[in-house]
Every structure is written in C-alpha cells, then in structure tokens.
Tab-separated table of C-alpha atoms in Angstrom:
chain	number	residue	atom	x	y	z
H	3	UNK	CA	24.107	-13.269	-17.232
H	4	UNK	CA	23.424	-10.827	-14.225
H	5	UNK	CA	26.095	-9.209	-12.536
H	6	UNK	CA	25.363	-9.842	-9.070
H	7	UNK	CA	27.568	-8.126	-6.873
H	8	UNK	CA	25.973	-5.640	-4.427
H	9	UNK	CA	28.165	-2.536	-6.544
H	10	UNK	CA	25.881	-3.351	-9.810
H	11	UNK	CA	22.829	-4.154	-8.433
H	12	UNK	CA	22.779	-0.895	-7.050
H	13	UNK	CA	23.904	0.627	-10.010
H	14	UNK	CA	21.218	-0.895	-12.441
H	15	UNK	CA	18.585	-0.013	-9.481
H	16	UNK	CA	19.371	3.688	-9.241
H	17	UNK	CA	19.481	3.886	-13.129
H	18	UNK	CA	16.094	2.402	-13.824
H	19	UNK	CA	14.429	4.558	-10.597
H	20	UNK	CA	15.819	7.295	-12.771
H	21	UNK	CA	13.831	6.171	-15.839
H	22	UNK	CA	10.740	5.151	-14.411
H	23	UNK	CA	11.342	8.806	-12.629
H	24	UNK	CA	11.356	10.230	-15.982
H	25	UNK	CA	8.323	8.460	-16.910
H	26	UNK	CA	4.841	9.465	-15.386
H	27	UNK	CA	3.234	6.658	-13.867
H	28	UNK	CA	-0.187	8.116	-12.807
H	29	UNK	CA	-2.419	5.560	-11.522
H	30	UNK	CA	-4.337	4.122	-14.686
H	31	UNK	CA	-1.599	5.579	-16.629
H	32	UNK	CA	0.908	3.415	-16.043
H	33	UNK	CA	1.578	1.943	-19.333
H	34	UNK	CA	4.893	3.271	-20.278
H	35	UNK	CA	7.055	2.353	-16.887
H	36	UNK	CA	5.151	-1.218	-17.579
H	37	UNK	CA	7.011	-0.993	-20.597
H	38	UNK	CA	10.380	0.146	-19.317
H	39	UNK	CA	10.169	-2.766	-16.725
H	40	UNK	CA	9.644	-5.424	-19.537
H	41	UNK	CA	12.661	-4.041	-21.346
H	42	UNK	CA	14.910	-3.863	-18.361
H	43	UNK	CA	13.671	-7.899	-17.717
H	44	UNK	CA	14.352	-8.126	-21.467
H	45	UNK	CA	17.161	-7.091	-22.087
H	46	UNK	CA	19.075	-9.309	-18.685
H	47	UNK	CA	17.281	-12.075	-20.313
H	48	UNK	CA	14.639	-12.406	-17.832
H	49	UNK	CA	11.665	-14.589	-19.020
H	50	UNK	CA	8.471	-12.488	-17.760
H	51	UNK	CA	5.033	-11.369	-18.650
H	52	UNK	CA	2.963	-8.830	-18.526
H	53	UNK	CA	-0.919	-8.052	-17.823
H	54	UNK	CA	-2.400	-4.556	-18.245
H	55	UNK	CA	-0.235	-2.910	-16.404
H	56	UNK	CA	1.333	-5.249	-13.882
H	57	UNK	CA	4.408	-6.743	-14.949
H	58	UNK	CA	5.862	-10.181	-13.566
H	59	UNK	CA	8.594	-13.075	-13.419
H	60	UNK	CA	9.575	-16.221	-12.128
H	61	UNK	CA	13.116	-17.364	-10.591
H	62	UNK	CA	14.718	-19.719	-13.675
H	63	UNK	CA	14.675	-23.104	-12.108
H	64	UNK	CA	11.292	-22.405	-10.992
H	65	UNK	CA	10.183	-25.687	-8.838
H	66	UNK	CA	6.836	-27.277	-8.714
H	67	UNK	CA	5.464	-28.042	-5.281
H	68	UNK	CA	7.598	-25.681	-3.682
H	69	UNK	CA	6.937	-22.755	-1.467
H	70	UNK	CA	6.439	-19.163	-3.363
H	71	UNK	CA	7.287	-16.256	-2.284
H	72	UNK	CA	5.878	-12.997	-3.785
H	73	UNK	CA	8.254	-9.678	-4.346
H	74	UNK	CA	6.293	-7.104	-4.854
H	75	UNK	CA	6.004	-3.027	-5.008
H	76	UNK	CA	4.093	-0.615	-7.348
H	77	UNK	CA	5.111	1.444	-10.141
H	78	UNK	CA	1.721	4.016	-10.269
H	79	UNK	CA	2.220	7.889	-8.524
H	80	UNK	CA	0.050	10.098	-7.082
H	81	UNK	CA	0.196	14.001	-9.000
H	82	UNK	CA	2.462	15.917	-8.186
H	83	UNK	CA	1.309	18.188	-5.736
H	84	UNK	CA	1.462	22.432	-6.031
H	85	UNK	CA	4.092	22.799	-3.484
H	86	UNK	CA	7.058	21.176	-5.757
H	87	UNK	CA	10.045	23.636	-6.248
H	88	UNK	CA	11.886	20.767	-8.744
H	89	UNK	CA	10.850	19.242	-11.814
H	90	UNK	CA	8.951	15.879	-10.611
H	91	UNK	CA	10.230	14.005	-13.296
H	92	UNK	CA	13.539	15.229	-13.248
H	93	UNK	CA	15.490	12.877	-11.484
H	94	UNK	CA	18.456	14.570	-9.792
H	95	UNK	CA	20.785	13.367	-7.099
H	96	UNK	CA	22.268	16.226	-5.116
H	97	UNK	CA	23.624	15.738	-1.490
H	98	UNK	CA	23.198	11.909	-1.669
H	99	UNK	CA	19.317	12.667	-2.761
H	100	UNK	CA	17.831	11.308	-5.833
H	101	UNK	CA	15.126	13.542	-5.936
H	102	UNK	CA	11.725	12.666	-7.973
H	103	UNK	CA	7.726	11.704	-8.170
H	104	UNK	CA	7.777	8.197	-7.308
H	105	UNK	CA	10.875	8.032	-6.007
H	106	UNK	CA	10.093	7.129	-2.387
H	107	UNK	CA	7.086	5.691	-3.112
H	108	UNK	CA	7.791	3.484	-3.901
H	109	UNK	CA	10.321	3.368	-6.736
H	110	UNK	CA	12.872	2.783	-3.997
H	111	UNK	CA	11.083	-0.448	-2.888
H	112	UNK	CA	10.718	-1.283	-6.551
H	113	UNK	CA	13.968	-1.407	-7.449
H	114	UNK	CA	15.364	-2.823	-4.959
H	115	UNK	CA	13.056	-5.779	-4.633
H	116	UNK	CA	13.800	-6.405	-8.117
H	117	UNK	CA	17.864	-6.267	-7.306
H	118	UNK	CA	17.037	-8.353	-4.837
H	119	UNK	CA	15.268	-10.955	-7.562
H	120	UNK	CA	17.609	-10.851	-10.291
H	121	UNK	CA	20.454	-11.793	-7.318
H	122	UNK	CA	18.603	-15.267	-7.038
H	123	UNK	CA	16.757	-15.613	-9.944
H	124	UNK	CA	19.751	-18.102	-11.465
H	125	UNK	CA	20.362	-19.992	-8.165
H	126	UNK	CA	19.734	-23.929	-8.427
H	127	UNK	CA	19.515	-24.667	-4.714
H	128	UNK	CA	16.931	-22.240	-3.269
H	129	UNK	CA	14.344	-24.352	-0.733
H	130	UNK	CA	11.698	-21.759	-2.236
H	131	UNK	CA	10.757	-20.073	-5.830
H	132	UNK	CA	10.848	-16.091	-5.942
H	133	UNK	CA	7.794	-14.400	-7.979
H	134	UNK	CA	8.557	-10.207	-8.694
H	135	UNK	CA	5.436	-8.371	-9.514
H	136	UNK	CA	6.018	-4.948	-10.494
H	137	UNK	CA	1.912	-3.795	-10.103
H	138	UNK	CA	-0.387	-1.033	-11.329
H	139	UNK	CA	-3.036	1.083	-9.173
H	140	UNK	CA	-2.140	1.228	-5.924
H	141	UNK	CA	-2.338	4.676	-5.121
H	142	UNK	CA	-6.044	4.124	-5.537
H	143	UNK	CA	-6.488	1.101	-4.163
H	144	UNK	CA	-7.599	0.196	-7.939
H	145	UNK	CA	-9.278	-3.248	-9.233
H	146	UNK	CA	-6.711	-3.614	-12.163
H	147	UNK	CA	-3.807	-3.798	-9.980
H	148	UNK	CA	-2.640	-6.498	-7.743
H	149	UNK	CA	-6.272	-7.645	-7.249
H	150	UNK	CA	-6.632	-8.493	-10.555
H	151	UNK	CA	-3.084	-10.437	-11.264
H	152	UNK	CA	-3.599	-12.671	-8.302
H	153	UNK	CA	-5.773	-15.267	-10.188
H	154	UNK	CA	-2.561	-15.268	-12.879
H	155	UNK	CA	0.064	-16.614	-10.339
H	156	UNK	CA	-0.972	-19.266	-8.488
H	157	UNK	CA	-0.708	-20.525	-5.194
H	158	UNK	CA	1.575	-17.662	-3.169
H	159	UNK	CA	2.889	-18.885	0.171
H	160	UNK	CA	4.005	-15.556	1.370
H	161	UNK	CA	5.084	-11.652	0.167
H	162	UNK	CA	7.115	-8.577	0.667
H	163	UNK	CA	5.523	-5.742	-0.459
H	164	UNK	CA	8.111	-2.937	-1.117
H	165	UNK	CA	7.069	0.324	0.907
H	166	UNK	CA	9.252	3.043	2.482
H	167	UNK	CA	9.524	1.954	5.987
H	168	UNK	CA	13.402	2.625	6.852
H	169	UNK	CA	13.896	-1.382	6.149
H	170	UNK	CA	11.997	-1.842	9.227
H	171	UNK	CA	8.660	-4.709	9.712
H	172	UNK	CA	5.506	-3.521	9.394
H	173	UNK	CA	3.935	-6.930	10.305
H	174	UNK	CA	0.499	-5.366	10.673
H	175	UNK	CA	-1.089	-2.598	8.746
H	176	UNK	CA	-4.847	-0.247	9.487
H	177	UNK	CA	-7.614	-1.760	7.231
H	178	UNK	CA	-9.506	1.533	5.527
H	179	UNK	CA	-12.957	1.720	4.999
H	180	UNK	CA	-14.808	5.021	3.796
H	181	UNK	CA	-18.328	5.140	4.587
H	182	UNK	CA	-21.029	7.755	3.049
H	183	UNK	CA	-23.635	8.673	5.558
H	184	UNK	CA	-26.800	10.437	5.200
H	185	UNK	CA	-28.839	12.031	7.731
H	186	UNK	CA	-32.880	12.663	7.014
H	187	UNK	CA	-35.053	15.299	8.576
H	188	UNK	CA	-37.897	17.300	7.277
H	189	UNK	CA	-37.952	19.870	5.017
H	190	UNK	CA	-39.468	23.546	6.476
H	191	UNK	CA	-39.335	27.556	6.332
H	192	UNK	CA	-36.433	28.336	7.899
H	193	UNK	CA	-38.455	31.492	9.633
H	194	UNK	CA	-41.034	29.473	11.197
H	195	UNK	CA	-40.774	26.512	13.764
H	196	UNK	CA	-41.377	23.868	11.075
H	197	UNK	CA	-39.346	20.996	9.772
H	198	UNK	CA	-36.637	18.731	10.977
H	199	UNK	CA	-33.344	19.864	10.514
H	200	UNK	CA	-31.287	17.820	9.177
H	201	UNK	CA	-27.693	18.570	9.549
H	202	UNK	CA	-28.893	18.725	13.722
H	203	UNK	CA	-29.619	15.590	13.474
H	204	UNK	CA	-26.394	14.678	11.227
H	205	UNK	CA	-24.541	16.728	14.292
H	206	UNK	CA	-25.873	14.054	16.816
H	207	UNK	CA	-24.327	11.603	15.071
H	208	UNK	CA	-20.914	13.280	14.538
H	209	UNK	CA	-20.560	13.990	18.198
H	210	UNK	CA	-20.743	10.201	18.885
H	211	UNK	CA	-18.462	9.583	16.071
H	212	UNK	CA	-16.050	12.111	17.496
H	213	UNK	CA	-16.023	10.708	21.376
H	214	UNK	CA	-16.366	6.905	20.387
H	215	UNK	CA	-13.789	4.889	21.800
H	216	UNK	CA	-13.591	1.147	20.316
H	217	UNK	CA	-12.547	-1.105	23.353
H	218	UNK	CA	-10.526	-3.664	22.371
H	219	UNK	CA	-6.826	-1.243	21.232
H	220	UNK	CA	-4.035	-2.890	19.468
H	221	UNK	CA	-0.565	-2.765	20.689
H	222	UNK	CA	0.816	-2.296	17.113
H	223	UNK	CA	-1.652	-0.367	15.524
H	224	UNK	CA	-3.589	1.539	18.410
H	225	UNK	CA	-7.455	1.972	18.471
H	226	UNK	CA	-10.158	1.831	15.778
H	227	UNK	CA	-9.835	5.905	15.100
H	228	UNK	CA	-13.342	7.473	13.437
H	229	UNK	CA	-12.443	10.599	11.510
H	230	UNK	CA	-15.313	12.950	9.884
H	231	UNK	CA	-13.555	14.362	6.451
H	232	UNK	CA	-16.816	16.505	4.890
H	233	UNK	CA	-20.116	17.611	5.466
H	234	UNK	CA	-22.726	19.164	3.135
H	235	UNK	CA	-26.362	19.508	2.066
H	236	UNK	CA	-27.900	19.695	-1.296
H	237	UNK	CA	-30.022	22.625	-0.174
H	238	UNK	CA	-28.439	25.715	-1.606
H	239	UNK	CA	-31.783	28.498	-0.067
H	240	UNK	CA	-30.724	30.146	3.188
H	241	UNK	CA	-34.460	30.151	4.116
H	242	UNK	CA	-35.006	26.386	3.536
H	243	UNK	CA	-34.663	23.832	6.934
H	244	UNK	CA	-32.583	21.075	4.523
H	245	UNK	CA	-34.124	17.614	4.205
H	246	UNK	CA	-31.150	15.636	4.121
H	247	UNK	CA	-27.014	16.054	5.032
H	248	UNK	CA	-24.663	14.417	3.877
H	249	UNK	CA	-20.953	13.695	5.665
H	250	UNK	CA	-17.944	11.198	4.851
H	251	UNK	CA	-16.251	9.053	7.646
H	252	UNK	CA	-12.460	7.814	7.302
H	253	UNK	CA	-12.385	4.701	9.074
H	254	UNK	CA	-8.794	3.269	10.318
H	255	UNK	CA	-9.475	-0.527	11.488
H	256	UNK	CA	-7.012	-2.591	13.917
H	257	UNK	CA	-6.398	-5.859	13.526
H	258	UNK	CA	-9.084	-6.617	16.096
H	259	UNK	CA	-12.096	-5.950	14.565
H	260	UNK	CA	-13.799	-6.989	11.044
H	261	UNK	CA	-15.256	-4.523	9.068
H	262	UNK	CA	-18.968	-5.938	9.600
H	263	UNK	CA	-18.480	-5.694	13.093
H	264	UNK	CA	-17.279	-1.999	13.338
H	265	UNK	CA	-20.446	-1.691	10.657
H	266	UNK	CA	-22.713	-3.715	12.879
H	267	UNK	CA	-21.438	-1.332	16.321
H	268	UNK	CA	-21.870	2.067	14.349
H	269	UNK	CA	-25.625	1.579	12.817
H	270	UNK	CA	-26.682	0.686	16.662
H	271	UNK	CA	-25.615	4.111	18.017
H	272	UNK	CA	-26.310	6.550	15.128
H	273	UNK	CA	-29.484	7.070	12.891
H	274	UNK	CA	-27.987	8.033	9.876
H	275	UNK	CA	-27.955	6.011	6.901
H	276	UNK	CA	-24.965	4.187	6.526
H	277	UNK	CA	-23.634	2.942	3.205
H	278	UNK	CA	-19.906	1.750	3.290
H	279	UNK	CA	-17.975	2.644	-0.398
H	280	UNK	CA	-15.638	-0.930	0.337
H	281	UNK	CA	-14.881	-3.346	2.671
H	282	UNK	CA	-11.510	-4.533	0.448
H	283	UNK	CA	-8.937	-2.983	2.449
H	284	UNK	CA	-9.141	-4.901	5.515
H	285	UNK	CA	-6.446	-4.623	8.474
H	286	UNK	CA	-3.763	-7.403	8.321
H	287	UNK	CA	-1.327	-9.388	10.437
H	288	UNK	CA	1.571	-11.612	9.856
H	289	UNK	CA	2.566	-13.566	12.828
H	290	UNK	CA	5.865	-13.227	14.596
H	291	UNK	CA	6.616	-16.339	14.366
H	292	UNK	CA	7.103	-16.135	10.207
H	293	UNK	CA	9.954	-16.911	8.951
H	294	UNK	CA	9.757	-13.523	7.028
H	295	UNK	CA	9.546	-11.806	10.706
H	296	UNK	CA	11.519	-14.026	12.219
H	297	UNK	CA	14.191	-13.595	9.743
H	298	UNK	CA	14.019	-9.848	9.981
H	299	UNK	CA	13.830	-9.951	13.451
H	300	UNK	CA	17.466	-11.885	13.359
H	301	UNK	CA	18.957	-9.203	11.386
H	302	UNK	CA	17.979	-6.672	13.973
H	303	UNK	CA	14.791	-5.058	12.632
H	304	UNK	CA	11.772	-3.733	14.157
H	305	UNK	CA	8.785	-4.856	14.269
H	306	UNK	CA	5.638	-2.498	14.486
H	307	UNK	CA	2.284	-1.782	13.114
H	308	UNK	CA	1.815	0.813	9.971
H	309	UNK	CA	-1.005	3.115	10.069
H	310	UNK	CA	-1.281	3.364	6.146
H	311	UNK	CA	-2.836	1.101	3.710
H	312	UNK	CA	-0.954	-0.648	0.969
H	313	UNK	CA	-1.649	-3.593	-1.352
H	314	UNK	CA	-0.677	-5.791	1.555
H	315	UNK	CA	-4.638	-5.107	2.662
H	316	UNK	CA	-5.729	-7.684	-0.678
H	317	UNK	CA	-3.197	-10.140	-0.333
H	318	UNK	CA	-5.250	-13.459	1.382
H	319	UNK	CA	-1.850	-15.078	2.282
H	320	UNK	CA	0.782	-13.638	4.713
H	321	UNK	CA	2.652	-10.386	3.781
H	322	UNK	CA	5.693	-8.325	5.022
H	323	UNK	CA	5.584	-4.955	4.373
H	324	UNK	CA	9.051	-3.394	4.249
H	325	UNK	CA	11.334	-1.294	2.158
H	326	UNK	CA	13.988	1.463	1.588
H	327	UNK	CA	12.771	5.398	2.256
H	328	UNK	CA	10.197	7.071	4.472
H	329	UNK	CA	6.768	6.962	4.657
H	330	UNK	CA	6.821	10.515	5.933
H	331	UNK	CA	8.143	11.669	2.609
H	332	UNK	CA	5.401	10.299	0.550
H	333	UNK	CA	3.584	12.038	-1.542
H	334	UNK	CA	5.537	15.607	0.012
H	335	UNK	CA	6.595	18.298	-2.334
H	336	UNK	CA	10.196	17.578	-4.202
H	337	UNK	CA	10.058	13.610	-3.210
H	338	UNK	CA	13.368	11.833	-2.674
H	339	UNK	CA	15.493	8.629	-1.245
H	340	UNK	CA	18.963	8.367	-0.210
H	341	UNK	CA	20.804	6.600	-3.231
H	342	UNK	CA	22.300	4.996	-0.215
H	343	UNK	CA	18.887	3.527	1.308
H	344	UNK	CA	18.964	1.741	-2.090
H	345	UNK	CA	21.535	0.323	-1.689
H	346	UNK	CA	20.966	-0.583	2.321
H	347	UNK	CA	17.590	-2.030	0.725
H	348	UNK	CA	18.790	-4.213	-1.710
H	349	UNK	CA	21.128	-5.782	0.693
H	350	UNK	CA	18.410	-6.265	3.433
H	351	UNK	CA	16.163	-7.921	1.250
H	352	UNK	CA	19.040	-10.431	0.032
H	353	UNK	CA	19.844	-11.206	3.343
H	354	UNK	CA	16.043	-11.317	4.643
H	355	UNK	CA	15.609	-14.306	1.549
H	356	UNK	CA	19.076	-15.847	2.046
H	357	UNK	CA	17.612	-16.585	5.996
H	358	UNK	CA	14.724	-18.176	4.367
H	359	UNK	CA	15.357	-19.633	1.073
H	360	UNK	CA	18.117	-21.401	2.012
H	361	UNK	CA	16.388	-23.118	4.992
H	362	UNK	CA	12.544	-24.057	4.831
H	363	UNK	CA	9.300	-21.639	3.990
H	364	UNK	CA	6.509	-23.811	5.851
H	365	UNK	CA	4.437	-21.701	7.155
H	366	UNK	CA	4.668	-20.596	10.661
C-alpha cells in the first residue's frame, strides 16, 4: 500500500531523483534508470511494463470507456558539459539544492509526476484513468522514445508532460525544424574573373534569411524566428572559386504556420537548395478552454507560450506542458532543483488532477 501523504511522497521522490542521479541516463543509454523505475513500481506493487526504454503504468481500477490522461516526463540527459565544478552524478543537496545531471531536466518533473500517480493510482471513484510514462530519447528528439510507445497505449485523451517551467502552463510550445541548404555556383581560378562563386550566392540567401519577417506573430510564442547556425564549403584550395556552400538554418515555428507552408514561403525567395532534416516537431496548442488549463488557471497559474521543444511536439492529442525547476537551468554546468520545488510540484499536479478527475475530462 502507498503512503500517500504529501511528507512521503516527497520523500520517495527526492530519493529516487537521487538514484536515477546516480545513474547515467544518456540518450540511447538509458537502460539502467529504465530499470530503477521498474523496481521502484515493483517494489510499491505497481503493475507496469516496460518497452525499450520507456517504462509505463496504469491507475488499478483502470476503466474502459473512460477518459485517459497521460503523465509523462523523460528519464534520458544530455552530457555533462566542461564547465561542471561537481560530480554530475553525485547527487548532493546543499542550501536546499539537490544538485545533479538530470536533475532539472527533468528528473524533477519525473518524480513528481509519478508522486503525483501513485497518490491516485488506488482511488475507485476517479471520472478519468491516469497512464505514467517514464520515456527514453528526448533530448534528441529520438524515434525510440515517446514516438514509438504511443501505438502501445491506446486511445490518450489528454497529457502533462513534466518539464521545468516553475509549475507554470506552457499551453503552446515553438515547433523546430532544421533545414540543410546548399547553394550552387561554378567552379573557377580564383585569380581570374571565372566561375560563380558560390558562398556569394549562399550570402544572398542568408541576408534574406536574416531580415525576413513572417507576418502573422503569435501572442504566446512571438514570430517565426530564422536563425543561420553554420556555413562551409567542401573546397579546401585558397585559389579555387568553390562550386557549392553549404549552411544550416534553425527554424523556430509559431503556432500559426505549418511546416510546408514556412517550406513553401522560403524556396520562393531563395535559390538554394532546400532539404528539411524533419518536419516531426511541429508547434502545438492546447486551448484555454481545457480542463487541464482551465484547471491550472483556477489554481492561479500562468499561462504562456515556451520557446523550447519537448515531446509535447509528437503527441497528436492535447498536452500541458508543466513541471517543477527552470528551464533556464537546463543543461547549465552543476544542474540543480530546489528539494522544495519537488515538493511544490507534486502538490500542484495532485491538485491540477483532483480539479479534473473528480469532475468530467470531455474534451474542451
């Protein structure tokens, strides 16, 4: 039987963010915190199951017909990066601090979304049935993470994906796409007036890129924002007028436009070749009137739109994105969360579900 009162919750959630802490997670090398998750479900008696890397369970008196929400945050982390002055898998908690890769992102959201489960997962009279997916890859936006679970769970009504947002509602979220451009002249000597240079021509193209304004702004997320990230040429000769240049655009896509039309707007104003790496992390929107959001809203959150891209961008039903930490901490030298955020988190999320699953989950 799980102890349910805020005090333990808390307790077993800051324990296990130190194990999975002390555990590297990289992204496709997540196998071992997969494993400490099943145990921890295991061991409270917690009927679950596990797929690669993405671990999952169902509320006990699981009902058929009924509404499902989703709970879910990642266990995968980045590398630490040079700057760390601690050991990143050493978790210590100094000043309040539990310090530690993973630990705001999101091992916060993690644990305290799973708190959050085990507090209803023996309730008889919930309107709704709570699914927890603890998932794989998301750091890289990899295909054996939530993308590939999905087609295991059924029909999902709605989710809360667990991401350091000070327990505020990021209703919408930037789509990302990454495109791989390539700019063709003519080869030449550089020492004569032969050839067509191509990184000139690849610099008409940038300029356009740079002083592009998309028209139709977003009053959560801003514009459409065009970012240039590298530029090169195979040619390694000084003397040689290159043939070809090659440069990366970072593209950050409101909830107004699709990615075929921001595709279909570029390749009529530039003459570069345009080749997009994925259009799978497209820009998202719950409505206000959710009863997620609506819920949050009567608690006193925030609403507002997040310029970073989580798993929410792959989910085709509607999705919350909120959790314990700071975004701004993510992936910074010597990582932490306030034990107490935890703590704050786990009771947020109860309340958020007590507004909804004690009431009605039609969709709004």
């Amino acid at each position: 039987m799980v102890n349910n009162t805020l005090s333990s919750l808390s307790g077993d959630a800051v324990d296990l963010l130190r194990d999975l802490i002390r555990t590297p997670s990289f992204s496709r090398q997540e196998d071992q915190t997969a494993s400490l998750l099943t145990k921890f479900l295991g061991t409270r008696g917690i009927e679950h199951s596990r797929i690669g890397n993405n671990v999952f369970a169902r509320n006990r008196y699981w009902k058929e017909d009924t509404p499902v929400i989703l709970l879910n945050s990642h266990h995968d982390t980045v590398k630490p990066n040079s700057g760390y002055k601690n050991d990143p898998f050493s978790p210590e908690i100094r000043e309040g601090k539990l310090f530690g890769l993973g630990s705001n992102d999101a091992g916060g959201s993690l644990v305290a979304l799973l708190a959050a489960f085990l507090n209803f997962y023996e309730m008889k009279d919930l309107t709704g049935n709570l699914l927890f997916a603890a998932t794989a890859e998301e750091e890289i936006s990899g295909s054996q993470g939530i993308e590939s679970l999905l087609p295991h769970l059924g029909t999902i009504h709605s989710a809360i994906v667990g991401e350091p947002t000070k327990m505020q509602l990021a209703v919408a979220e930037r789509g990302l796409m990454v495109l791989d451009c390539t700019s063709k002249g003519r080869a030449g000597h550089a020492a004569r007036n032969e050839g067509e240079n191509a990184i000139y021509r690849a610099m008409t193209d940038i300029e356009w890129f740079r002083s592009f304004q998309f028209p139709r702004n977003s009053t959560l997320l801003g514009p459409v924002k065009l970012t240039i990230t590298s530029i090169h040429t195979e040619n390694k000769a000084h003397n040689v007028v290159p043939d070809s240049c090659h440069y990366i655009v970072d593209v950050r896509v409101n909830e107004h436009y699709s990615f075929e039309e921001i595709l279909q707007i570029i390749t009529a104003h530039v003459s570069s070749e345009i080749t997009p790496r994925s259009t799978r992390l497209r820009s998202t929107l719950i409505k206000s009137d959710h009863p997620l959001v609506k819920a949050g809203v009567k608690l006193g959150k925030d609403i507002y739109g997040s310029p970073t891209t989580s798993d929410k961008a792959l989910m085709p039903f509607p999705a919350l994105k909120i959790g314990p930490g700071d975004s701004a901490r993510s992936h910074t030298p010597d990582e932490f969360i306030f034990v107490a955020e935890i703590t704050e988190g786990i009771d947020t999320y109860i309340q958020l579900l007590n507004l909804v699953l004690h009431e009605t989950l039609e969709q709004g």
